[in-house]
Amino acid sequence: MKRIRVVDLLKTPDFIGTDVVVKGWVRTRRGNKHVQFVQLSDGSTIKNIQIVFDMAKFSDEELKPVTTGSAICVEGRLVESQGKGQTCEVQADTLTVYGTADPEAYPLQKKGHTLEFLREIAHLRPRTNTFGAVLRVRSTLAFAIHKFFNERGFQYLHTPLITASDCEGAGAMFQVTTLDLNNLPKTDDGKVDYTQDFFGKTTALTVSGQLEGELGATALGQIYTFGPTFRAENSNTPRHLSEFWMIEPEMAFYDITDNMDLAEEFVKYCINYALDHSMDDIKFLADMYDKDLIDRLRFVVDNDFVRLSYGEGVKILEVSGKKFEFPVHWGTDLQSEHERYLVEEHFKKPVILTDYPKEIKAFYMKQNEDGKTVRAMDVLFPHIGEIIGGSEREENYDKLLARIEELNIPMKDMWWYLDTRRFGTVPHSGFGLGFERLVLFVTGMTNIRDVIPFPRTPGKAEF
Ligand code: 4AD
Ligand code: MG
């Protein structure tokens, strides 16, 4: 007989009254000498299926290895359930134990572990209800992203993970080398001789696929990337990872307003898709961690984002009367506390801030007429702060080159990028959505380490 997944079993009334095979991991077992109840999860849904063992048919010995965490297969009849909390249950006829889980040793034997503890056993935490729910929502969101762009004629472009250029210019890159670190080849002036390295030059893991994305957009019209990016900044915050996933659409012929429109439509689409397709998981997370979660998600989907300039935003912060840890005035980079004040306290809505001072933004952003600001846009979300960063790009060759020189970015690394401005340059724009920040928002989790299966943060890369 063919195995039926729990998610299908629970939503298909036709299975009631038939013989079924279910396979999964035991969540709990309880009962008495006449009857034993097992809650079985196969990961396909937040819901368990209840298995009922009539102890007239099974011996205590047979049920003994059926403990929390063990993996079993049960054949039996699916019937409507008498008990509350479930619609149907399986009355077991046969039991096969695939793998036991010694109750003395299994770390998830008991319920109610803290998220901090579960981070220490990240290899097992997907077996918990919380991480099952988060990982399913994450998967749903990833699918929504591809669907959104596919429906709008965007091409999915695969940009390299190993690169020789620093897109964001922040210098927080993980070097990639095959040189023997204990025996480095040196040049005459005592520096490391990277011509002997694998690629014949210094290379690193990418911080962003944008520069290559621009090459794609100025050929295919509109592209998006969706892949891992790496940042070696030593920031231990609940919103930073050393390895995170980013979605970066890049569109020829889009100005900053088109870019903002797309960004707003895009995040709303993803949130809506999750509400439509992952409601069981979102409800579970809302009940467990954050009663306002669903209202907050609906609110973001149903309301226009506020759009204003960085300058206007800074004025609001300056007259707010609020004591910030980091003082704020025109020219300072906004901290999460400033972003969240604007979003959560002042506007009570997502905000798109534009036209930032050029000094605090990357070299590729389009320079405004005022000579001071660039056509940047950051989308700021409640509970998260910055969820998207993007801009219209500087498409003028001379202005871009001047900025590259001003910032002392080595030109030899950038010639291929500048070629987009030498040959058939066009106005174009794009942005980057931090995938884990979106998953944070949709799941209501508060620490970014809890929305990626295997988080990488400073000092942590065990599993
Ligand atoms: O603002 P960022 O640095 O922008 C870029 O990388 C541009 N190249 C994007 C583009 O225009 N194509 O990063 C974009 C987003 C941020 O808004 C944030 O959501 C997320 O990526 N992000 C991080 N997420 C987790 N951990 C980190 N260390 C992150 N750094 C940025
Ligand atoms: Mg940014």
Tab-separated table of N, CA and C in Angstrom, residues 273-425:
chain	number	residue	atom	x	y	z
A	273	TYR	N	0.766	35.853	-0.310
A	273	TYR	CA	0.904	34.458	-0.734
A	273	TYR	C	1.080	33.558	0.491
A	274	ALA	N	1.872	34.027	1.437
A	274	ALA	CA	2.075	33.234	2.657
A	274	ALA	C	0.769	33.143	3.454
A	275	LEU	N	0.018	34.243	3.532
A	275	LEU	CA	-1.265	34.199	4.252
A	275	LEU	C	-2.216	33.203	3.586
A	276	ASP	N	-2.184	33.149	2.265
A	276	ASP	CA	-3.077	32.236	1.543
A	276	ASP	C	-2.626	30.778	1.613
A	277	HIS	N	-1.325	30.538	1.682
A	277	HIS	CA	-0.835	29.166	1.534
A	277	HIS	C	-0.172	28.581	2.775
A	278	SER	N	0.099	29.405	3.778
A	278	SER	CA	0.771	28.884	4.978
A	278	SER	C	0.023	29.277	6.240
A	279	MET	N	-1.283	29.435	6.131
A	279	MET	CA	-2.043	29.969	7.264
A	279	MET	C	-1.945	29.078	8.500
A	280	ASP	N	-1.967	27.761	8.327
A	280	ASP	CA	-1.872	26.879	9.505
A	280	ASP	C	-0.588	27.157	10.296
A	281	ASP	N	0.495	27.295	9.558
A	281	ASP	CA	1.778	27.535	10.220
A	281	ASP	C	1.827	28.931	10.840
A	282	ILE	N	1.320	29.920	10.099
A	282	ILE	CA	1.339	31.293	10.624
A	282	ILE	C	0.460	31.391	11.875
A	283	LYS	N	-0.694	30.739	11.842
A	283	LYS	CA	-1.578	30.734	13.025
A	283	LYS	C	-0.872	30.111	14.226
A	284	PHE	N	-0.197	29.007	13.967
A	284	PHE	CA	0.536	28.352	15.055
A	284	PHE	C	1.564	29.309	15.655
A	285	LEU	N	2.328	29.980	14.795
A	285	LEU	CA	3.368	30.895	15.274
A	285	LEU	C	2.746	32.088	16.001
A	286	ALA	N	1.624	32.570	15.476
A	286	ALA	CA	0.933	33.688	16.133
A	286	ALA	C	0.488	33.276	17.535
A	287	ASP	N	-0.109	32.103	17.652
A	287	ASP	CA	-0.561	31.627	18.965
A	287	ASP	C	0.597	31.455	19.934
A	288	MET	N	1.711	30.953	19.430
A	288	MET	CA	2.849	30.641	20.287
A	288	MET	C	3.630	31.883	20.707
A	289	TYR	N	3.828	32.809	19.756
A	289	TYR	CA	4.827	33.851	19.992
A	289	TYR	C	4.328	35.280	19.871
A	290	ASP	N	3.271	35.505	19.094
A	290	ASP	CA	3.003	36.890	18.717
A	290	ASP	C	1.543	37.039	18.285
A	291	LYS	N	0.718	37.412	19.258
A	291	LYS	CA	-0.736	37.452	19.015
A	291	LYS	C	-1.124	38.431	17.900
A	292	ASP	N	-0.304	39.470	17.685
A	292	ASP	CA	-0.673	40.495	16.694
A	292	ASP	C	-0.188	40.177	15.289
A	293	LEU	N	0.465	39.025	15.145
A	293	LEU	CA	1.149	38.745	13.879
A	293	LEU	C	0.231	38.869	12.662
A	294	ILE	N	-0.899	38.200	12.697
A	294	ILE	CA	-1.745	38.149	11.498
A	294	ILE	C	-2.308	39.535	11.174
A	295	ASP	N	-2.704	40.278	12.212
A	295	ASP	CA	-3.171	41.653	11.980
A	295	ASP	C	-2.074	42.492	11.340
A	296	ARG	N	-0.843	42.308	11.823
A	296	ARG	CA	0.266	43.105	11.287
A	296	ARG	C	0.517	42.775	9.814
A	297	LEU	N	0.433	41.489	9.486
A	297	LEU	CA	0.651	41.090	8.095
A	297	LEU	C	-0.441	41.672	7.197
A	298	ARG	N	-1.678	41.563	7.665
A	298	ARG	CA	-2.788	42.092	6.857
A	298	ARG	C	-2.686	43.605	6.719
A	299	PHE	N	-2.265	44.247	7.785
A	299	PHE	CA	-2.151	45.701	7.754
A	299	PHE	C	-1.154	46.146	6.679
A	300	VAL	N	-0.031	45.451	6.606
A	300	VAL	CA	0.991	45.824	5.618
A	300	VAL	C	0.475	45.590	4.200
A	301	VAL	N	-0.238	44.501	4.020
A	301	VAL	CA	-0.764	44.192	2.692
A	301	VAL	C	-1.826	45.213	2.269
A	302	ASP	N	-2.621	45.682	3.224
A	302	ASP	CA	-3.779	46.516	2.898
A	302	ASP	C	-3.494	48.015	2.825
A	303	ASN	N	-2.312	48.448	3.253
A	303	ASN	CA	-2.059	49.889	3.304
A	303	ASN	C	-0.905	50.319	2.401
A	304	ASP	N	-1.029	51.552	1.882
A	304	ASP	CA	0.069	52.106	1.094
A	304	ASP	C	1.259	52.389	1.996
A	305	PHE	N	2.450	52.167	1.473
A	305	PHE	CA	3.650	52.532	2.217
A	305	PHE	C	3.824	54.055	2.126
A	306	VAL	N	4.322	54.644	3.209
A	306	VAL	CA	4.628	56.082	3.197
A	306	VAL	C	5.928	56.289	2.425
A	307	ARG	N	5.984	57.323	1.596
A	307	ARG	CA	7.229	57.599	0.880
A	307	ARG	C	7.711	59.000	1.236
A	308	LEU	N	8.918	59.115	1.705
A	308	LEU	CA	9.474	60.446	1.982
A	308	LEU	C	10.984	60.405	1.904
A	309	SER	N	11.573	61.610	1.833
A	309	SER	CA	13.024	61.650	1.659
A	309	SER	C	13.718	61.441	3.002
A	310	TYR	N	14.961	61.021	2.915
A	310	TYR	CA	15.818	60.896	4.093
A	310	TYR	C	15.808	62.204	4.897
A	311	GLY	N	15.934	63.331	4.167
A	311	GLY	CA	15.977	64.643	4.829
A	311	GLY	C	14.724	64.896	5.659
A	312	GLU	N	13.569	64.594	5.081
A	312	GLU	CA	12.317	64.768	5.819
A	312	GLU	C	12.264	63.813	7.020
A	313	GLY	N	12.754	62.601	6.804
A	313	GLY	CA	12.781	61.617	7.885
A	313	GLY	C	13.644	62.088	9.041
A	314	VAL	N	14.817	62.619	8.720
A	314	VAL	CA	15.733	63.082	9.762
A	314	VAL	C	15.096	64.231	10.557
A	315	LYS	N	14.385	65.139	9.827
A	315	LYS	CA	13.714	66.242	10.538
A	315	LYS	C	12.712	65.706	11.560
A	316	ILE	N	11.941	64.727	11.143
A	316	ILE	CA	10.957	64.127	12.064
A	316	ILE	C	11.655	63.550	13.300
A	317	LEU	N	12.786	62.881	13.063
A	317	LEU	CA	13.527	62.285	14.184
A	317	LEU	C	14.084	63.366	15.104
A	318	GLU	N	14.574	64.453	14.484
A	318	GLU	CA	15.188	65.521	15.290
A	318	GLU	C	14.185	66.204	16.216
A	319	VAL	N	12.957	66.370	15.727
A	319	VAL	CA	11.970	67.067	16.571
A	319	VAL	C	11.113	66.090	17.381
A	320	SER	N	11.457	64.802	17.315
A	320	SER	CA	10.605	63.794	17.969
A	320	SER	C	10.650	63.898	19.494
A	321	GLY	N	11.715	64.498	20.000
A	321	GLY	CA	11.874	64.565	21.445
A	321	GLY	C	12.296	63.239	22.051
A	322	LYS	N	12.543	62.276	21.202
A	322	LYS	CA	12.902	60.929	21.663
A	322	LYS	C	14.413	60.854	21.897
A	323	LYS	N	14.806	60.210	22.986
A	323	LYS	CA	16.233	60.006	23.269
A	323	LYS	C	16.704	58.751	22.550
A	324	PHE	N	17.533	58.944	21.520
A	324	PHE	CA	18.074	57.793	20.807
A	324	PHE	C	19.457	57.453	21.335
A	325	GLU	N	19.820	56.206	21.257
A	325	GLU	CA	21.166	55.797	21.675
A	325	GLU	C	22.208	56.470	20.772
A	326	PHE	N	21.915	56.484	19.448
A	326	PHE	CA	22.793	57.161	18.496
A	326	PHE	C	22.139	58.474	18.083
A	327	PRO	N	22.820	59.613	18.319
A	327	PRO	CA	22.230	60.889	17.917
A	327	PRO	C	22.052	60.933	16.399
A	328	VAL	N	21.069	61.688	15.954
A	328	VAL	CA	20.773	61.711	14.523
A	328	VAL	C	20.738	63.145	14.010
A	329	HIS	N	21.396	63.389	12.884
A	329	HIS	CA	21.292	64.671	12.173
A	329	HIS	C	21.591	64.395	10.714
A	330	TRP	N	21.341	65.380	9.848
A	330	TRP	CA	21.531	65.159	8.412
A	330	TRP	C	22.952	64.672	8.145
A	331	GLY	N	23.081	63.563	7.484
A	331	GLY	CA	24.405	63.032	7.167
A	331	GLY	C	24.715	61.740	7.895
A	332	THR	N	24.036	61.492	9.035
A	332	THR	CA	24.324	60.240	9.745
A	332	THR	C	23.548	59.092	9.115
A	333	ASP	N	24.161	57.911	9.200
A	333	ASP	CA	23.482	56.705	8.742
A	333	ASP	C	22.395	56.389	9.770
A	334	LEU	N	21.217	56.010	9.289
A	334	LEU	CA	20.145	55.723	10.244
A	334	LEU	C	20.365	54.359	10.895
A	335	GLN	N	20.164	54.321	12.195
A	335	GLN	CA	20.250	53.069	12.943
A	335	GLN	C	18.858	52.448	12.997
A	336	SER	N	18.853	51.195	13.361
A	336	SER	CA	17.584	50.485	13.474
A	336	SER	C	16.589	51.221	14.383
A	337	GLU	N	17.088	51.816	15.480
A	337	GLU	CA	16.180	52.527	16.395
A	337	GLU	C	15.504	53.715	15.700
A	338	HIS	N	16.225	54.390	14.778
A	338	HIS	CA	15.630	55.518	14.058
A	338	HIS	C	14.593	55.025	13.058
A	339	GLU	N	14.966	53.975	12.341
A	339	GLU	CA	14.063	53.425	11.334
A	339	GLU	C	12.768	52.954	11.994
A	340	ARG	N	12.937	52.297	13.124
A	340	ARG	CA	11.759	51.744	13.789
A	340	ARG	C	10.898	52.841	14.421
A	341	TYR	N	11.531	53.938	14.836
A	341	TYR	CA	10.720	55.049	15.346
A	341	TYR	C	9.804	55.584	14.245
A	342	LEU	N	10.383	55.805	13.074
A	342	LEU	CA	9.582	56.336	11.960
A	342	LEU	C	8.424	55.396	11.626
A	343	VAL	N	8.727	54.106	11.581
A	343	VAL	CA	7.735	53.128	11.133
A	343	VAL	C	6.720	52.802	12.224
A	344	GLU	N	7.220	52.559	13.424
A	344	GLU	CA	6.337	52.032	14.470
A	344	GLU	C	5.647	53.120	15.274
A	345	GLU	N	6.340	54.248	15.466
A	345	GLU	CA	5.748	55.263	16.323
A	345	GLU	C	5.198	56.455	15.545
A	346	HIS	N	5.946	56.919	14.549
A	346	HIS	CA	5.495	58.135	13.859
A	346	HIS	C	4.428	57.832	12.808
A	347	PHE	N	4.768	57.023	11.804
A	347	PHE	CA	3.808	56.787	10.720
A	347	PHE	C	2.907	55.587	10.988
A	348	LYS	N	3.404	54.646	11.784
A	348	LYS	CA	2.690	53.384	12.029
A	348	LYS	C	2.357	52.662	10.723
A	349	LYS	N	3.288	52.689	9.809
A	349	LYS	CA	3.140	52.061	8.500
A	349	LYS	C	4.534	51.790	7.955
A	350	PRO	N	4.672	50.864	7.004
A	350	PRO	CA	5.969	50.757	6.323
A	350	PRO	C	6.308	52.070	5.623
A	351	VAL	N	7.591	52.368	5.587
A	351	VAL	CA	8.057	53.642	5.034
A	351	VAL	C	9.120	53.360	3.981
A	352	ILE	N	9.075	54.102	2.879
A	352	ILE	CA	10.180	54.052	1.912
A	352	ILE	C	10.902	55.396	1.976
A	353	LEU	N	12.153	55.352	2.419
A	353	LEU	CA	12.963	56.571	2.494
A	353	LEU	C	13.825	56.670	1.237
A	354	THR	N	13.895	57.866	0.666
A	354	THR	CA	14.663	58.051	-0.565
A	354	THR	C	15.697	59.157	-0.387
A	355	ASP	N	16.548	59.322	-1.399
A	355	ASP	CA	17.454	60.481	-1.492
A	355	ASP	C	18.337	60.643	-0.253
A	356	TYR	N	19.142	59.653	-0.019
A	356	TYR	CA	20.087	59.661	1.104
A	356	TYR	C	21.348	60.450	0.727
A	357	PRO	N	22.068	60.928	1.729
A	357	PRO	CA	23.369	61.556	1.441
A	357	PRO	C	24.275	60.560	0.724
A	358	LYS	N	24.999	61.037	-0.275
A	358	LYS	CA	25.782	60.092	-1.080
A	358	LYS	C	26.888	59.420	-0.259
A	359	GLU	N	27.372	60.118	0.774
A	359	GLU	CA	28.487	59.559	1.565
A	359	GLU	C	28.134	58.261	2.270
A	360	ILE	N	26.862	58.066	2.581
A	360	ILE	CA	26.525	56.856	3.342
A	360	ILE	C	25.941	55.771	2.435
A	361	LYS	N	26.019	55.973	1.118
A	361	LYS	CA	25.480	54.969	0.205
A	361	LYS	C	26.534	54.528	-0.808
A	362	ALA	N	26.250	53.425	-1.501
A	362	ALA	CA	27.242	52.818	-2.389
A	362	ALA	C	27.482	53.664	-3.644
A	363	PHE	N	28.612	53.379	-4.289
A	363	PHE	CA	29.099	54.208	-5.408
A	363	PHE	C	28.199	54.210	-6.633
A	364	TYR	N	27.386	53.162	-6.787
A	364	TYR	CA	26.659	52.985	-8.057
A	364	TYR	C	25.329	53.738	-8.105
A	365	MET	N	24.963	54.419	-7.019
A	365	MET	CA	23.634	55.040	-6.989
A	365	MET	C	23.606	56.331	-7.804
A	366	LYS	N	22.476	56.586	-8.427
A	366	LYS	CA	22.349	57.767	-9.297
A	366	LYS	C	22.431	59.048	-8.481
A	367	GLN	N	23.296	59.950	-8.938
A	367	GLN	CA	23.515	61.196	-8.205
A	367	GLN	C	22.421	62.199	-8.541
A	368	ASN	N	21.879	62.822	-7.510
A	368	ASN	CA	20.859	63.853	-7.713
A	368	ASN	C	21.499	65.174	-8.118
A	369	GLU	N	20.649	66.073	-8.666
A	369	GLU	CA	21.116	67.397	-9.125
A	369	GLU	C	21.763	68.199	-7.993
A	370	ASP	N	21.317	67.990	-6.762
A	370	ASP	CA	21.815	68.793	-5.639
A	370	ASP	C	23.283	68.522	-5.307
A	371	GLY	N	23.855	67.479	-5.920
A	371	GLY	CA	25.264	67.169	-5.663
A	371	GLY	C	25.521	66.554	-4.291
A	372	LYS	N	24.480	66.436	-3.479
A	372	LYS	CA	24.672	65.925	-2.112
A	372	LYS	C	24.036	64.552	-1.893
A	373	THR	N	22.942	64.314	-2.608
A	373	THR	CA	22.184	63.088	-2.336
A	373	THR	C	22.160	62.172	-3.553
A	374	VAL	N	21.801	60.935	-3.273
A	374	VAL	CA	21.676	59.948	-4.355
A	374	VAL	C	20.266	59.350	-4.327
A	375	ARG	N	19.885	58.772	-5.488
A	375	ARG	CA	18.524	58.285	-5.629
A	375	ARG	C	18.377	56.883	-5.024
A	376	ALA	N	18.623	56.819	-3.744
A	376	ALA	CA	18.527	55.556	-3.002
A	376	ALA	C	17.110	55.366	-2.489
A	377	MET	N	16.766	54.140	-2.200
A	377	MET	CA	15.497	53.883	-1.499
A	377	MET	C	15.675	52.719	-0.532
A	378	ASP	N	15.281	52.943	0.709
A	378	ASP	CA	15.268	51.861	1.695
A	378	ASP	C	13.827	51.648	2.124
A	379	VAL	N	13.394	50.407	2.121
A	379	VAL	CA	12.052	50.097	2.614
A	379	VAL	C	12.176	49.652	4.066
A	380	LEU	N	11.463	50.343	4.945
A	380	LEU	CA	11.570	50.091	6.393
A	380	LEU	C	10.273	49.469	6.901
A	381	PHE	N	10.417	48.418	7.698
A	381	PHE	CA	9.257	47.647	8.153
A	381	PHE	C	9.153	47.634	9.671
A	382	PRO	N	7.913	47.551	10.167
A	382	PRO	CA	7.749	47.401	11.622
A	382	PRO	C	8.463	46.133	12.115
A	383	HIS	N	9.057	46.228	13.292
A	383	HIS	CA	9.762	45.120	13.949
A	383	HIS	C	11.073	44.742	13.271
A	384	ILE	N	11.315	45.217	12.066
A	384	ILE	CA	12.467	44.764	11.297
A	384	ILE	C	13.456	45.896	11.066
A	385	GLY	N	12.944	47.078	10.728
A	385	GLY	CA	13.820	48.127	10.208
A	385	GLY	C	13.978	47.898	8.713
A	386	GLU	N	15.212	48.054	8.208
A	386	GLU	CA	15.419	47.942	6.760
A	386	GLU	C	15.179	46.514	6.274
A	387	ILE	N	14.263	46.388	5.344
A	387	ILE	CA	14.013	45.060	4.757
A	387	ILE	C	14.502	45.026	3.316
A	388	ILE	N	14.471	46.210	2.654
A	388	ILE	CA	14.932	46.326	1.266
A	388	ILE	C	15.846	47.537	1.155
A	389	GLY	N	16.923	47.394	0.383
A	389	GLY	CA	17.748	48.528	0.014
A	389	GLY	C	17.910	48.532	-1.495
A	390	GLY	N	17.786	49.703	-2.113
A	390	GLY	CA	17.931	49.742	-3.567
A	390	GLY	C	18.144	51.153	-4.056
A	391	SER	N	18.117	51.323	-5.367
A	391	SER	CA	18.305	52.666	-5.928
A	391	SER	C	18.072	52.655	-7.427
A	392	GLU	N	17.939	53.884	-7.965
A	392	GLU	CA	18.169	54.049	-9.388
A	392	GLU	C	19.687	54.044	-9.532
A	393	ARG	N	20.195	53.546	-10.655
A	393	ARG	CA	21.647	53.438	-10.814
A	393	ARG	C	22.183	54.625	-11.613
A	394	GLU	N	23.418	54.977	-11.330
A	394	GLU	CA	24.059	56.040	-12.126
A	394	GLU	C	24.369	55.457	-13.500
A	395	GLU	N	23.666	55.941	-14.537
A	395	GLU	CA	23.883	55.347	-15.858
A	395	GLU	C	24.864	56.167	-16.698
A	396	ASN	N	25.250	57.352	-16.169
A	396	ASN	CA	26.166	58.219	-16.913
A	396	ASN	C	27.622	57.783	-16.656
A	397	TYR	N	28.314	57.448	-17.733
A	397	TYR	CA	29.665	56.898	-17.618
A	397	TYR	C	30.600	57.834	-16.844
A	398	ASP	N	30.595	59.114	-17.229
A	398	ASP	CA	31.549	60.044	-16.610
A	398	ASP	C	31.266	60.244	-15.119
A	399	LYS	N	29.972	60.385	-14.794
A	399	LYS	CA	29.634	60.586	-13.381
A	399	LYS	C	29.971	59.349	-12.546
A	400	LEU	N	29.712	58.187	-13.118
A	400	LEU	CA	30.004	56.952	-12.390
A	400	LEU	C	31.505	56.801	-12.177
A	401	LEU	N	32.251	57.066	-13.242
A	401	LEU	CA	33.704	56.949	-13.150
A	401	LEU	C	34.256	57.932	-12.112
A	402	ALA	N	33.720	59.159	-12.134
A	402	ALA	CA	34.182	60.174	-11.174
A	402	ALA	C	33.960	59.690	-9.739
A	403	ARG	N	32.814	59.076	-9.510
A	403	ARG	CA	32.500	58.580	-8.161
A	403	ARG	C	33.424	57.424	-7.771
A	404	ILE	N	33.696	56.556	-8.721
A	404	ILE	CA	34.594	55.425	-8.460
A	404	ILE	C	35.979	55.933	-8.080
A	405	GLU	N	36.416	56.985	-8.810
A	405	GLU	CA	37.748	57.539	-8.520
A	405	GLU	C	37.764	58.264	-7.173
A	406	GLU	N	36.688	59.029	-6.926
A	406	GLU	CA	36.548	59.741	-5.654
A	406	GLU	C	36.681	58.786	-4.463
A	407	LEU	N	36.115	57.593	-4.624
A	407	LEU	CA	36.102	56.629	-3.525
A	407	LEU	C	37.308	55.694	-3.558
A	408	ASN	N	38.216	55.954	-4.499
A	408	ASN	CA	39.417	55.114	-4.625
A	408	ASN	C	39.113	53.636	-4.835
A	409	ILE	N	38.055	53.361	-5.566
A	409	ILE	CA	37.757	51.960	-5.882
A	409	ILE	C	38.684	51.571	-7.026
A	410	PRO	N	39.443	50.475	-6.873
A	410	PRO	CA	40.409	50.127	-7.919
A	410	PRO	C	39.707	49.908	-9.271
A	411	MET	N	40.036	50.755	-10.237
A	411	MET	CA	39.399	50.733	-11.555
A	411	MET	C	39.594	49.404	-12.267
A	412	LYS	N	40.744	48.794	-12.019
A	412	LYS	CA	41.022	47.563	-12.758
A	412	LYS	C	39.989	46.480	-12.436
A	413	ASP	N	39.348	46.601	-11.272
A	413	ASP	CA	38.325	45.620	-10.911
A	413	ASP	C	36.968	45.930	-11.549
A	414	MET	N	36.834	47.136	-12.087
A	414	MET	CA	35.505	47.626	-12.441
A	414	MET	C	35.268	47.813	-13.927
A	415	TRP	N	36.279	47.542	-14.755
A	415	TRP	CA	36.157	47.870	-16.188
A	415	TRP	C	34.955	47.200	-16.831
A	416	TRP	N	34.679	45.982	-16.453
A	416	TRP	CA	33.563	45.247	-17.088
A	416	TRP	C	32.217	45.853	-16.700
A	417	TYR	N	32.150	46.370	-15.464
A	417	TYR	CA	30.913	47.014	-14.999
A	417	TYR	C	30.713	48.337	-15.746
A	418	LEU	N	31.786	49.071	-15.909
A	418	LEU	CA	31.700	50.353	-16.615
A	418	LEU	C	31.297	50.174	-18.083
A	419	ASP	N	31.580	49.010	-18.623
A	419	ASP	CA	31.180	48.761	-20.018
A	419	ASP	C	29.670	48.857	-20.223
A	420	THR	N	28.873	48.581	-19.177
A	420	THR	CA	27.421	48.743	-19.322
A	420	THR	C	27.077	50.197	-19.611
A	421	ARG	N	27.928	51.123	-19.127
A	421	ARG	CA	27.690	52.557	-19.345
A	421	ARG	C	28.371	53.037	-20.619
A	422	ARG	N	29.297	52.276	-21.132
A	422	ARG	CA	29.973	52.665	-22.385
A	422	ARG	C	29.161	52.247	-23.598
A	423	PHE	N	28.471	51.113	-23.465
A	423	PHE	CA	27.775	50.550	-24.620
A	423	PHE	C	26.282	50.441	-24.318
A	424	GLY	N	25.523	51.316	-24.946
A	424	GLY	CA	24.057	51.217	-24.841
A	424	GLY	C	23.546	51.402	-23.428
A	425	THR	N	24.089	52.388	-22.730
A	425	THR	CA	23.637	52.610	-21.343
A	425	THR	C	22.186	53.086	-21.313
